[in-house]
Short mmCIF file of C-alpha atoms in Angstrom, two decimals:
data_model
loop_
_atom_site.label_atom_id
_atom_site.label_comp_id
_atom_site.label_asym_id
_atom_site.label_seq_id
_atom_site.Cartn_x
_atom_site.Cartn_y
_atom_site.Cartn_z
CA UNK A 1144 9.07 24.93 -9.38
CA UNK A 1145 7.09 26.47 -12.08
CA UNK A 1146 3.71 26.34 -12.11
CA UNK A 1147 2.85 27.46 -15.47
CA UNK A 1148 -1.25 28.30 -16.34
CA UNK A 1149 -1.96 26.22 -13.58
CA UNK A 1150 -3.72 28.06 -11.36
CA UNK A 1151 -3.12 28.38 -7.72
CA UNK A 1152 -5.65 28.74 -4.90
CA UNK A 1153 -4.85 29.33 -1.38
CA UNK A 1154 -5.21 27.25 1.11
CA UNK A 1155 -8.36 26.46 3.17
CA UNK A 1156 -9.87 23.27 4.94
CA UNK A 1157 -11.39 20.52 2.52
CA UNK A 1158 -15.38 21.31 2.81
CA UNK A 1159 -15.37 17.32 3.40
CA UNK A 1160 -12.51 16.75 5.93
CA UNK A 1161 -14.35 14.89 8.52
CA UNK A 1162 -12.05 14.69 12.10
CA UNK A 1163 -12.30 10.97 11.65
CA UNK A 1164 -11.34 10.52 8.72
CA UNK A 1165 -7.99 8.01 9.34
CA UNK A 1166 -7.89 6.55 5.67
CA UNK A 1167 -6.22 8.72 3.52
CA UNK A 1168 -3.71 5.89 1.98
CA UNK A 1169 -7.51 4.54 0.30
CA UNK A 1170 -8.09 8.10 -0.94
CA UNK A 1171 -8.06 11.40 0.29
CA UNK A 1172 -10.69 14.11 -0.06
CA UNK A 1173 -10.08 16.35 -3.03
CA UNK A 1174 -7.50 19.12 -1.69
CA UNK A 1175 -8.91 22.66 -1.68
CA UNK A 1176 -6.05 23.92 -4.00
CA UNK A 1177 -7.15 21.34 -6.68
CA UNK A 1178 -11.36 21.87 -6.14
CA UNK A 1179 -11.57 25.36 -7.97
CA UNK A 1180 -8.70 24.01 -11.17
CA UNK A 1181 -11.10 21.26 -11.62
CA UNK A 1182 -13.90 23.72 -11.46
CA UNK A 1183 -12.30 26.15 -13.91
CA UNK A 1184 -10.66 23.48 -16.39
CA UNK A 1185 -14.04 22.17 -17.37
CA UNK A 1186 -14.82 25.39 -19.00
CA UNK A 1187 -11.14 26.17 -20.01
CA UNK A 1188 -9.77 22.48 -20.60
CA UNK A 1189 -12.58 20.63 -21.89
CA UNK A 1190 -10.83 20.82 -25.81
CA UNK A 1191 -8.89 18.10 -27.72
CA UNK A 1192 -5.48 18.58 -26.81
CA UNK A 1193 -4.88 17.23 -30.50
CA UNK A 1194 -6.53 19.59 -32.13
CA UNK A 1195 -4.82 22.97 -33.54
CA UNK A 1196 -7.42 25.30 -33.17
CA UNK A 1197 -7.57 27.93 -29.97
CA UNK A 1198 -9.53 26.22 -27.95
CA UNK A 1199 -7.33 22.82 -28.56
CA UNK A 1200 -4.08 24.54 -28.11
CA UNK A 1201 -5.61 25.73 -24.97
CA UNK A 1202 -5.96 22.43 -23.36
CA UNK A 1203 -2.51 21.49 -24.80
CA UNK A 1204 -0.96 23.92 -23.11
CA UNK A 1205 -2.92 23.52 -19.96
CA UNK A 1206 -1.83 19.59 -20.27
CA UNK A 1207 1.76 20.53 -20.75
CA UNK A 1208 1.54 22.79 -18.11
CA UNK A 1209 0.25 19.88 -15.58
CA UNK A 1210 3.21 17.19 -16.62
CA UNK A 1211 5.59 20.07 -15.92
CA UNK A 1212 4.67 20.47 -12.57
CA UNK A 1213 4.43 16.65 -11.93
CA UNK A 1214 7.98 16.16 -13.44
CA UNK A 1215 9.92 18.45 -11.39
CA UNK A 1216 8.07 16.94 -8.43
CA UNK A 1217 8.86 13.75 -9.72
CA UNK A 1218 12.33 14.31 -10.66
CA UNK A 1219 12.14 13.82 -14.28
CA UNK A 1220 11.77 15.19 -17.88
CA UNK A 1221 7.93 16.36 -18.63
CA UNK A 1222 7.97 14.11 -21.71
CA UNK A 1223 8.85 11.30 -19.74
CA UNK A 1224 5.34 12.08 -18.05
CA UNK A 1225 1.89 10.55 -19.20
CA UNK A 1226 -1.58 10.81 -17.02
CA UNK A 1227 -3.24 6.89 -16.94
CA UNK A 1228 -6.88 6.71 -15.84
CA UNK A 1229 -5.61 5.41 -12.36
CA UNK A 1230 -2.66 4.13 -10.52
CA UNK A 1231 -3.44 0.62 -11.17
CA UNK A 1232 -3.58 0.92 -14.98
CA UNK A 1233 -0.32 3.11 -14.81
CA UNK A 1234 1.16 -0.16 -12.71
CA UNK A 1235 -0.34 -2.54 -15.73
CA UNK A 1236 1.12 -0.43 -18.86
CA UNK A 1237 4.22 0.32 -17.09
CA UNK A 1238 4.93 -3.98 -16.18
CA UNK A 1239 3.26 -4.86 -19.41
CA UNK A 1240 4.90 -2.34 -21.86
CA UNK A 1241 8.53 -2.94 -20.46
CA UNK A 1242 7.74 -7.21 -20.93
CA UNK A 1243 6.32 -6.06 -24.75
CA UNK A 1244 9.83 -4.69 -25.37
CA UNK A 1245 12.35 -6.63 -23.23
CA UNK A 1246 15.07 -8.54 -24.75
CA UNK A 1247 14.51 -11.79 -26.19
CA UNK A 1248 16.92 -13.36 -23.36
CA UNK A 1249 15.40 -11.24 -20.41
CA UNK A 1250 12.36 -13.71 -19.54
CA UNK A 1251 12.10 -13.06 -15.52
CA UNK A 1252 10.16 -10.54 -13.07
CA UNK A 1253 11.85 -9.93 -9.61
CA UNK A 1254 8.96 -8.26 -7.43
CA UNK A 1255 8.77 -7.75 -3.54
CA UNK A 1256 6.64 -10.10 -1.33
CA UNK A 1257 4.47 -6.77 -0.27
CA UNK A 1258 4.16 -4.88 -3.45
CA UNK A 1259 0.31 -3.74 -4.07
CA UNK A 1260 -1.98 -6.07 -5.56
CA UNK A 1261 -2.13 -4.59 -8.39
CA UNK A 1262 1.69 -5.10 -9.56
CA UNK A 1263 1.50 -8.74 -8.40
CA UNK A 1264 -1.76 -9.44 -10.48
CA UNK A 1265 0.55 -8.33 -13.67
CA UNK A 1266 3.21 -10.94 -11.95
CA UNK A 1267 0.67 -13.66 -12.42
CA UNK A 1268 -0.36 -12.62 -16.00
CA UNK A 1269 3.14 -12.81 -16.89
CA UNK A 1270 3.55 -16.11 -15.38
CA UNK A 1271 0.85 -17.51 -17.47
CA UNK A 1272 2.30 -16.51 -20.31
CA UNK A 1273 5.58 -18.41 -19.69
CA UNK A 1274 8.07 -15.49 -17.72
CA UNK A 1275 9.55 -16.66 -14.29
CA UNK A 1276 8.46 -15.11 -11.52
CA UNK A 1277 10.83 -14.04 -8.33
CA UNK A 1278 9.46 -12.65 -5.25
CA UNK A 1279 11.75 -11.47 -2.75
CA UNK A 1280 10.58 -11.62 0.76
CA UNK A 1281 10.61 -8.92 3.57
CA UNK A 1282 11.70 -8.77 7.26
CA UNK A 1283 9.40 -8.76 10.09
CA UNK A 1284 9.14 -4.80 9.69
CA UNK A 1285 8.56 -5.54 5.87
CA UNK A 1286 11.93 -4.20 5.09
CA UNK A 1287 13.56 -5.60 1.30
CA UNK A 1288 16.69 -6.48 2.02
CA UNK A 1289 19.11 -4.95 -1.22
CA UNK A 1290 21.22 -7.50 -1.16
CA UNK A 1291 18.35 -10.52 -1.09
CA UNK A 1292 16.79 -8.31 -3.74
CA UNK A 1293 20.36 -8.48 -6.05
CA UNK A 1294 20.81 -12.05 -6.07
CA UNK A 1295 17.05 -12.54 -7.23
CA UNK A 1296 18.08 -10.27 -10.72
CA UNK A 1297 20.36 -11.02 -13.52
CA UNK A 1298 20.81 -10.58 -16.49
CA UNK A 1299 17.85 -12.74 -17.69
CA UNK A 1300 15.65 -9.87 -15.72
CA UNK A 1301 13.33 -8.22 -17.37
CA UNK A 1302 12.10 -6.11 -14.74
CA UNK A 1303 12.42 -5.60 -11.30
CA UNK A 1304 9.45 -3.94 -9.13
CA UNK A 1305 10.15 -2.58 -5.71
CA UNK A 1306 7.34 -0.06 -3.99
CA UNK A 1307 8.52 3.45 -2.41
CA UNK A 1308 6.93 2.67 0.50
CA UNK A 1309 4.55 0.11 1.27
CA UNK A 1310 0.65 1.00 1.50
CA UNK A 1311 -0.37 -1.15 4.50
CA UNK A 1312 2.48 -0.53 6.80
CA UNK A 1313 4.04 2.06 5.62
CA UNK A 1314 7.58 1.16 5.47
CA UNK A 1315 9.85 3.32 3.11
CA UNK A 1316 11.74 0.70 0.72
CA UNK A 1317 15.82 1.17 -0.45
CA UNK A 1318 14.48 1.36 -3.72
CA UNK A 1319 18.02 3.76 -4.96
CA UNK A 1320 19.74 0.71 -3.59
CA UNK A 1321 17.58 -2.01 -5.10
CA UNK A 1322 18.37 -0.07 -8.26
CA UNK A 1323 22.17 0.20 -8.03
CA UNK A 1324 22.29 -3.74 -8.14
CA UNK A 1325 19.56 -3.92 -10.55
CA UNK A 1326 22.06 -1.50 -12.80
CA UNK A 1327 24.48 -4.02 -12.74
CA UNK A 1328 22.75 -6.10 -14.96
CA UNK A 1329 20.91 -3.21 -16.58
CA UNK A 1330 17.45 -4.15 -15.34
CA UNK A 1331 15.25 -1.72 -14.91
CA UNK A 1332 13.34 -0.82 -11.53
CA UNK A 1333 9.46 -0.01 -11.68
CA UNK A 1334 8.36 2.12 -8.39
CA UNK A 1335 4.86 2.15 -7.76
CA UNK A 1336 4.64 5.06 -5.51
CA UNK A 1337 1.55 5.94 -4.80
CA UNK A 1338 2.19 5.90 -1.18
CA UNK A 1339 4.74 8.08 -1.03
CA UNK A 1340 4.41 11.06 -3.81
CA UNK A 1341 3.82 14.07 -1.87
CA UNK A 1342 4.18 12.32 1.30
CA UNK A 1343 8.54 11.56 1.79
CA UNK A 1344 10.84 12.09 -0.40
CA UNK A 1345 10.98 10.13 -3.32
CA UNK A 1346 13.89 7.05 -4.39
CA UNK A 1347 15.91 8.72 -7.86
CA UNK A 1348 17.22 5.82 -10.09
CA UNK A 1349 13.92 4.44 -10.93
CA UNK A 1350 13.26 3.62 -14.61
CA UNK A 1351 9.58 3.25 -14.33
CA UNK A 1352 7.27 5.09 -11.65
CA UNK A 1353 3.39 4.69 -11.18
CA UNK A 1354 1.45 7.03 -9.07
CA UNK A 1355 -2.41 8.07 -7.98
CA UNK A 1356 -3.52 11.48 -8.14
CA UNK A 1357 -6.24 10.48 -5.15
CA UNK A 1358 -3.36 9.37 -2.77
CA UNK A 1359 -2.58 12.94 -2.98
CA UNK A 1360 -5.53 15.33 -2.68
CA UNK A 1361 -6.31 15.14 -6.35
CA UNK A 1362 -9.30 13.87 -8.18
CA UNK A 1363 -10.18 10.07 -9.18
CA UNK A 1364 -9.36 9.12 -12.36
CA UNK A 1365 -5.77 10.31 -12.77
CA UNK A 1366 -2.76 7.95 -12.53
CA UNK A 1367 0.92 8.99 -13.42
CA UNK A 1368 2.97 6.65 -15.49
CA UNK A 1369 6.67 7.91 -16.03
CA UNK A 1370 8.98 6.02 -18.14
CA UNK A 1371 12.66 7.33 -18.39
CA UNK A 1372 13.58 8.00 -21.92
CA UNK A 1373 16.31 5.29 -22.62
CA UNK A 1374 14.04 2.64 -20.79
CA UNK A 1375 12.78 0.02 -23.49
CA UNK A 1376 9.21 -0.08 -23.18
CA UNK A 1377 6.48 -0.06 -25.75
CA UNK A 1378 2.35 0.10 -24.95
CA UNK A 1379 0.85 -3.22 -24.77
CA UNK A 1380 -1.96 -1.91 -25.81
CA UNK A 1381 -2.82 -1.14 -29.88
CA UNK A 1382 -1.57 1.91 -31.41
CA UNK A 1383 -3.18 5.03 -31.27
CA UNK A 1384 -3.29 7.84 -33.38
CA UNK A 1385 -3.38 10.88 -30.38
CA UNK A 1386 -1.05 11.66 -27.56
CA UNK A 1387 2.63 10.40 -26.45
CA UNK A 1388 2.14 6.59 -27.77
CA UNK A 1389 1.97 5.62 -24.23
CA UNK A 1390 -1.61 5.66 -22.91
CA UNK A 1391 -3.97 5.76 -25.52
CA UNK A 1392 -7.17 8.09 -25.83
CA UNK A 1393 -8.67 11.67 -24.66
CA UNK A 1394 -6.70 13.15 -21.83
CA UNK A 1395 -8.70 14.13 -18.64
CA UNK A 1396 -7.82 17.48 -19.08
CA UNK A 1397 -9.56 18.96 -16.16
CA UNK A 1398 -8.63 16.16 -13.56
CA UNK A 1399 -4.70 16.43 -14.77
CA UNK A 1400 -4.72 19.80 -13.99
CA UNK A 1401 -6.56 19.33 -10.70
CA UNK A 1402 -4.01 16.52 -9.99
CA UNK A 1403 -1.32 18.84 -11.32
CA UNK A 1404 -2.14 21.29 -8.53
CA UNK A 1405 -2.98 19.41 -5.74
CA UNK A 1406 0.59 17.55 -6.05
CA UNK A 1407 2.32 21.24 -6.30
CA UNK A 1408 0.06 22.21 -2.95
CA UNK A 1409 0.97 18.85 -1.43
CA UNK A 1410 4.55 19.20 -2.02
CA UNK A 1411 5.12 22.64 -1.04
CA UNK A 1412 3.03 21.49 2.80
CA UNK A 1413 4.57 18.17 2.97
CA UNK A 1414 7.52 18.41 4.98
CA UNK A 1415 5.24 20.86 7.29
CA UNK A 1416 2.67 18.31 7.24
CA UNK A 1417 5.14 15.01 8.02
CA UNK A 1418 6.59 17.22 10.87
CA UNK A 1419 3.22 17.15 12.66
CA UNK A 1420 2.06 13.81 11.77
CA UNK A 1421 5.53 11.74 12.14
CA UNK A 1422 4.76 12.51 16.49
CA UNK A 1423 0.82 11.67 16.20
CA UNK A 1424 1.85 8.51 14.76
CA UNK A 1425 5.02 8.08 17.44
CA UNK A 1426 2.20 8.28 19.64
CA UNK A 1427 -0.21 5.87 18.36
CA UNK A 1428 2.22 3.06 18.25
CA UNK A 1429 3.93 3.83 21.48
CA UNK A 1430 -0.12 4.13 23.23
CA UNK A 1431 -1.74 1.68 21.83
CA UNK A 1432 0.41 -1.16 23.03
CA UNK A 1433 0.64 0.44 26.68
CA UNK A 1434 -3.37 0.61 26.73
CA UNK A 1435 -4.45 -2.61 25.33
CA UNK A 1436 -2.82 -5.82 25.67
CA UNK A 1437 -1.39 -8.48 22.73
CA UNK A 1438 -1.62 -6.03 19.99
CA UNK A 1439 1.27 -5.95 17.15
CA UNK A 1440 2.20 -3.01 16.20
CA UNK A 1441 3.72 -3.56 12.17
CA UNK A 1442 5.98 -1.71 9.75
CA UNK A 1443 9.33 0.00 10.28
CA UNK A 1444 9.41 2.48 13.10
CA UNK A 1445 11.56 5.23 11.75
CA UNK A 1446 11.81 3.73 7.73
CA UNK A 1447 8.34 4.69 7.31
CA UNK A 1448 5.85 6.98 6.16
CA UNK A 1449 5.17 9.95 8.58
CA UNK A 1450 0.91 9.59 8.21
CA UNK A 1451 0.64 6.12 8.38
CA UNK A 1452 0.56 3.38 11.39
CA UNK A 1453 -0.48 -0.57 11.64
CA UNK A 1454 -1.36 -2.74 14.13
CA UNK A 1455 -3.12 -5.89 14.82
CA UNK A 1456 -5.24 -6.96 17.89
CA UNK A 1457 -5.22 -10.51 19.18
CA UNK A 1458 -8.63 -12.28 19.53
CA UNK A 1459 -10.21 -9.46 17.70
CA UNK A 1460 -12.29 -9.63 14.58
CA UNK A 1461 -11.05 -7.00 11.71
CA UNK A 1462 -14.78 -6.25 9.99
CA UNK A 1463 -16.39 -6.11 13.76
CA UNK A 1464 -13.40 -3.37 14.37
CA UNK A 1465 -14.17 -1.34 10.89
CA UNK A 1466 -17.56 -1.30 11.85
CA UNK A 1467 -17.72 -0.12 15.42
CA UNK A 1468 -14.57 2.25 14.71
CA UNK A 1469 -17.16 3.64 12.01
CA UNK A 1470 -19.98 3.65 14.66
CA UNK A 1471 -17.92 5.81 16.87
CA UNK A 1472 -17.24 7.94 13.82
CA UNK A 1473 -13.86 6.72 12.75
CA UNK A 1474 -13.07 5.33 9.30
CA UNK A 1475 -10.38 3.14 9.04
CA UNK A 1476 -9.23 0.22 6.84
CA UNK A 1477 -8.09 -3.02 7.34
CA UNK A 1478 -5.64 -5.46 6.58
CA UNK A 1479 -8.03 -8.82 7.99
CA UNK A 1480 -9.03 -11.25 5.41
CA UNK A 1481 -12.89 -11.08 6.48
CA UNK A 1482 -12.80 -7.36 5.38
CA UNK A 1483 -11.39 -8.36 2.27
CA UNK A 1484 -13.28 -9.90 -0.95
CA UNK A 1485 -11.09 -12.90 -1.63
CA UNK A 1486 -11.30 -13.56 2.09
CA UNK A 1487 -7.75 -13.84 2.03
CA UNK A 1488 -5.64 -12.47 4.36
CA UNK A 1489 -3.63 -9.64 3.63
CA UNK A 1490 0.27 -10.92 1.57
CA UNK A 1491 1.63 -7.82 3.39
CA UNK A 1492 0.70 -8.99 6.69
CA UNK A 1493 1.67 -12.49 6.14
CA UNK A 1494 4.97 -12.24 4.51
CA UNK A 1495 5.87 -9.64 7.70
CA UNK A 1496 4.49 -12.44 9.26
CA UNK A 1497 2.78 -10.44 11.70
CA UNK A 1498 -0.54 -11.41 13.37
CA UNK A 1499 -3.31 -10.48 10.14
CA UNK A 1500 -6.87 -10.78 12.32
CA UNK A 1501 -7.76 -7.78 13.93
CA UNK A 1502 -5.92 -5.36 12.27
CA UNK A 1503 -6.07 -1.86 11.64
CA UNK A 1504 -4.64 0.52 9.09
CA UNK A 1505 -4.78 4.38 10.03
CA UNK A 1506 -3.54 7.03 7.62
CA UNK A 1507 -3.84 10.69 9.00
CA UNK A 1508 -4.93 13.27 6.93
CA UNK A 1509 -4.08 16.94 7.17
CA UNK A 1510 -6.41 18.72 9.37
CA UNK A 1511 -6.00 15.22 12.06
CA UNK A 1512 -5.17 17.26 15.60
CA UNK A 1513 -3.56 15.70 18.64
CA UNK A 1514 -7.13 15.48 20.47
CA UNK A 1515 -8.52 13.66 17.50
CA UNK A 1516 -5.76 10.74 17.83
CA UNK A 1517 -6.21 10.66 21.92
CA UNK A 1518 -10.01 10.03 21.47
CA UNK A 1519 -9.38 7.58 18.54
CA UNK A 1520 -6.76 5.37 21.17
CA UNK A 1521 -9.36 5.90 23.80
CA UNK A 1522 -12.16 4.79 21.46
CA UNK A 1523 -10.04 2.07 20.20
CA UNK A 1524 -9.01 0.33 23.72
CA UNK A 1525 -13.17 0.50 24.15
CA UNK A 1526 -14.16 -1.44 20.80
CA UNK A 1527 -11.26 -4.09 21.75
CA UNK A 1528 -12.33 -4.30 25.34
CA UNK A 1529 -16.04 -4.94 24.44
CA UNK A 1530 -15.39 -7.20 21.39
CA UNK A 1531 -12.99 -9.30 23.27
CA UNK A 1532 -15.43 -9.80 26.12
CA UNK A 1533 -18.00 -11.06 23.52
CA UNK A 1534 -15.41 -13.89 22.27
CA UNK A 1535 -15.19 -14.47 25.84
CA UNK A 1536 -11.03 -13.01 25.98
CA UNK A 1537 -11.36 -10.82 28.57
CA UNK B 1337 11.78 -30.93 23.48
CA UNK B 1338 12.04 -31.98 19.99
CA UNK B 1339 9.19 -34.65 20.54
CA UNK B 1340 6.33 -32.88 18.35
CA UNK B 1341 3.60 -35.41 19.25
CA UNK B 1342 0.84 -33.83 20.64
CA UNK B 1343 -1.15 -34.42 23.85
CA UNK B 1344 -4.42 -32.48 22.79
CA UNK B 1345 -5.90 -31.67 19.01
CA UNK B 1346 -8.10 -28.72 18.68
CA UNK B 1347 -10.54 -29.53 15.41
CA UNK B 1348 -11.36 -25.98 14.07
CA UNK B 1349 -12.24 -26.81 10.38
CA UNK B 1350 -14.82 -24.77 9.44
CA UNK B 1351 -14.24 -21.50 11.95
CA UNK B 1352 -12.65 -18.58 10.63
CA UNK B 1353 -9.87 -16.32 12.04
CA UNK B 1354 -9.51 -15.11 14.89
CA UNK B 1355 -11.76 -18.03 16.16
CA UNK B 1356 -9.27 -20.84 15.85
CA UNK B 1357 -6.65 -18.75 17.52
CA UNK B 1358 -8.89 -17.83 20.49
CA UNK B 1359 -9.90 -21.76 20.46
CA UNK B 1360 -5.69 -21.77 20.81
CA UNK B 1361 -5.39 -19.07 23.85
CA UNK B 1362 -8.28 -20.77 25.85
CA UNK B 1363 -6.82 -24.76 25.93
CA UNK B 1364 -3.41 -23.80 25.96
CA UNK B 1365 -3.32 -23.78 29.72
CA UNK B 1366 -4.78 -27.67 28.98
CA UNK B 1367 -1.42 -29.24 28.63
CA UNK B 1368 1.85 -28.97 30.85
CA UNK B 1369 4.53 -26.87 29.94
CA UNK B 1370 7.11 -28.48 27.30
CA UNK B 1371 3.78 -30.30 26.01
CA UNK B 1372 2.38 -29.57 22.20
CA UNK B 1373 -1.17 -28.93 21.34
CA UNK B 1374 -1.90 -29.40 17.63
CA UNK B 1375 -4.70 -26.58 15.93
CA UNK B 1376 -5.93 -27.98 12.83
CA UNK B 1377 -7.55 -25.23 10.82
CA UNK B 1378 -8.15 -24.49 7.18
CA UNK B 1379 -8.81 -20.55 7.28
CA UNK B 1380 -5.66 -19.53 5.65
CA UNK B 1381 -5.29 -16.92 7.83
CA UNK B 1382 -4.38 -19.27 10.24
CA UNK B 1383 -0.93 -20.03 8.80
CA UNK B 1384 -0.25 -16.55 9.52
CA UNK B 1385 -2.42 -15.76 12.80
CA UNK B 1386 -0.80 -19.17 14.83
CA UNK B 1387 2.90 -18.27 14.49
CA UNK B 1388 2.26 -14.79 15.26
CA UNK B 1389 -0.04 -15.82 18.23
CA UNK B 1390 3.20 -17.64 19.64
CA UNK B 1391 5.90 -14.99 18.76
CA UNK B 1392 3.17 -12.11 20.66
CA UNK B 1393 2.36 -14.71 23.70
CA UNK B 1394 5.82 -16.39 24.04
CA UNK B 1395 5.55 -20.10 22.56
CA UNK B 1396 6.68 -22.39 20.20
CA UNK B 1397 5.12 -22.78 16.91
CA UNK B 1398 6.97 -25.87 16.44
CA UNK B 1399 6.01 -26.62 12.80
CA UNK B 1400 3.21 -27.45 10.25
CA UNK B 1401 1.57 -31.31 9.61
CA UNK B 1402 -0.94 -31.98 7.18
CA UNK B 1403 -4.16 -33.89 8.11
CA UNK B 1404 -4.87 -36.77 6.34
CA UNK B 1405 -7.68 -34.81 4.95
CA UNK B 1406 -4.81 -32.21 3.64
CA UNK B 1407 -6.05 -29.63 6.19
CA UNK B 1408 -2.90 -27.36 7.50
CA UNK B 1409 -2.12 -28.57 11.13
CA UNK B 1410 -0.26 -25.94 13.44
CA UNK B 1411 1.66 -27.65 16.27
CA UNK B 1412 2.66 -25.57 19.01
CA UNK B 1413 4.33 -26.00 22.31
CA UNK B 1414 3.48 -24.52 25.42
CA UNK B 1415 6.98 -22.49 26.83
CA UNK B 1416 5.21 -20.30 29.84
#
């Protein structure tokens, strides 16, 4: 891949990788090959990209040199690249600027039952202002079924959205397939994959792809939208006079190029990386089951992401489990609704329709060792033991 | 079997998840097998929590009523 001026750095430990750390699908800490780029662009990146002096050209280049290497990891043209200030607003532009330019006729949205949040809060914006609304349910391992997934598009689609792989359980969507029917009717597919870049390999016939450089090992406050050329899409958002007429504004120069290299690190470790996590997290959801009783182990068990694992523990409450997982120095999320704000419970969980109280989300990072996992299940059956005798379940 | 009129009603208004599915695991053994107890709850995790409760601990969630106070009522029957 080229790498252009971005710098490399080699690799060491992150200074903050903490050996209970099991929530890298919320964020990971900055990877060590992106800390000194960020360090370094702020004196060498810090000019407007725009501008046609030295100093501007410099940052240009730098810029130019970032959506190269995220293109070719990618698997598209660089110009078909543009940095967002996060995932979520790379989701919003990319569902809201293909409805600004759809056909007249094309007045539907096909989405999954477990895409994130964020894609079905455009689903609902849309709704309100008059488009129809399809969501396609999943299988008990929160598998989209292609074929369930074709008869929900036509040619009165607008867009379909189907995730790369889901972010609470992991499992790694037919999103080529989705596509191939989608084709048919020439709708095009929207992958949010911020769960998967730099983690599995990623689907090719998307038309629209969303992605988080802090899923990765790079910096908050860099999201990737990429919109094939071809695709009809246009911002929803006014004009504006700088940049690619996709995202408006000043580039984040030096957190591009941090994100930039922390995706070329990531990719170059991450088959290395899945090959040592895929049998940490074999062993989690083969253990955890055997050690404590009525627990639900969720997502697909080999269509999945190699970091990630989900379960759920009867009788158990999920914010009591955060909190003493934290107090024994673990830090894991959860899928429960009375760890989340709406006090809903989680629409992954309950379209799977697997049990949503008590549940736990652990995503490895990249120092995680076998001895950190076995003290984690041991931990684990202790918190579930002890809460369960205080409801009085043991 | 397909008699879904049931011989005990737990009342958990008001409780949240898991508490109206532990209410669930602790009268279960309060009717025969073959018999349906009725949960009604308005958590909406509950609509999730009581079917899986049943797949994970081998009974029947043997469909949804509505209370006439339009609270979600979960009828399942005993199997084990």
């Amino acid at each position: 891949m080229r790498t252009g001026g971005v710098p490399t750095h080699p690799h060491q430990p992150a200074a903050n990788a903490v050996s209970g750390y099991f929530d890298v699908a919320s964020g990971e800490p900055l990877h060590p090959a992106a800390r000194e780029v960020l360090l370094n662009a702020y004196d060498e990146g810090w000019a407007d990209p725009a501008r046609l002096y030295r100093s501007g050209r410099r940052a240009r280049m730098l810029l130019d040199n970032a959506r190269e290497v995220v293109a070719a990891v990618l698997g598209c043209r660089p110009d078909e690249v543009s940095f967002t200030p996060n995932g979520t607003q790379a989701v919003q532009l990319g569902i809201l600027g293909r409805f600004e330019a759809r056909e007249r006729d094309r007045t539907e949205l096909a989405v999954s039952a477990v895409e994130h949040s964020s894609v079905l809060a455009c689903a609902t914006r849309l709704e309100s202002r008059g488009a129809v609304v399809r969501h396609v349910g999943v299988d008990a391992a929160g598998l989209v079924d292609p074929d369930e997934f074709a008869a929900a598009v036509g040619p009165q689609t607008a867009l379909a959205c189907l995730q790369a792989a889901n972010h609470e359980v992991g499992t790694v969507q037919p999103v080529d397939d989705v596509a191939a029917a989608c084709a048919e009717h020439d709708v095009p597919v929207l992958t949010d994959a911020a769960q998967a870049v730099g983690r599995v390999g990623l689907p090719a016939h998307w038309s629209i792809l969303a992605a988080s450089a802090h899923k990765w090992g790079g910096p908050g406050g860099v999201g990737v939208l990429a919109v094939r050329r071809g695709v009809r899409w246009r911002s929803p958002w006014p004009d504006d006079e700088r940049g690619d007429g996709r995202v408006p504004g000043f580039e984040n120069v030096p957190g591009v190029l941090a994100a930039a290299a922390a995706l070329r690190a990531r990719h170059e470790e991450a088959a290395g990386l899945a090959e040592r996590h895929w049998p940490l997290v074999e062993h989690i959801r083969t253990r955890v089951p055997q050690v404590i009783d009525d627990v639900d182990v969720v997502g697909h068990p080999t269509r999945r992401l190699p970091h990630l694992v989900t379960f759920s523990c009867l009788y158990v409450d999920g914010e009591a489990l955060v909190t003493e997982l934290d107090r024994a120095g673990f830090a894991v999320s959860s899928g429960s609704s009375c760890t989340s704000s709406t006090l809903q419970p989680s629409h992954v969980l309950a379209a799977m329709g697997a049990l949503t109280h008590g549940n736990v989300r652990v995503s490895l990072g990249a120092e995680v060792t076998h001895d950190d996992v076995e003290r984690f299940i041991s931990v684990l059956a202790d918190v579930i033991t002890r809460l369960r005798e205080q409801a009085g379940m043991s | 079997m397909n008699d879904t009129t049931a011989e005990l009603t737990l009342d958990c208004r008001g409780t949240r998840c898991p508490l109206p599915v532990i209410e669930l695991a602790r009268r279960i053994g309060d009717v025969g097998v073959g018999a349906v107890i009725a949960v009604a709850a308005d958590d909406p995790a509950a609509a999730s929590d009581v079917p899986a409760w049943c797949r994970m601990r081998g009974h029947e969630h043997a469909g949804t009523a509505t209370a006439p106070d339009g609270v979600a009522v979960y009828l399942v029957r005993r199997l084990t």
